[in-house]
């Protein structure tokens, strides 16, 4: 019965890699959906919590694919070794990422609110609100957490571009 066999006994590594690619792609889509839920610029009907759960689910699918590619070891040692090697690579790259972020010029996206404390872009922290017929978005800083601002949503003809 196939249910008792390992995935690696049913599918060749090339097919497991194809499945893994699909799962990584779905994980990327889940991350993009979470981004939309967090900043609200391009709204999604899903809540932030739903988007987080979907991202976890897709990441779990990626882990299953890796597990199958490693031959589904009984004791999980190969999976743990793989994870540790990936973690080492991540630890090497993370400081470089932080350094590049620290060195960047403080450039704000046109019309996007920037934190007055740390200079980082703010994120939408509440649903839009309509006051006296005007739509406002509420933003807060994901780093400082203690600052918020509201911004009137302009109609396209009201936006003035600057040189």
PDB file of C-alpha atoms in Angstrom, residues 14 52 78 109 130:
ATOM      1  CA  UNK A  14      13.145  15.550  -9.639  1.00  0.00           C
ATOM      2  CA  UNK A  52      -0.065  34.568   8.885  1.00  0.00           C
ATOM      3  CA  UNK A  78      19.142  14.691   8.233  1.00  0.00           C
ATOM      4  CA  UNK A 109       8.352  56.658  -1.100  1.00  0.00           C
ATOM      5  CA  UNK A 130     -14.314  57.859   6.782  1.00  0.00           C
TER       6      UNK A 130
END
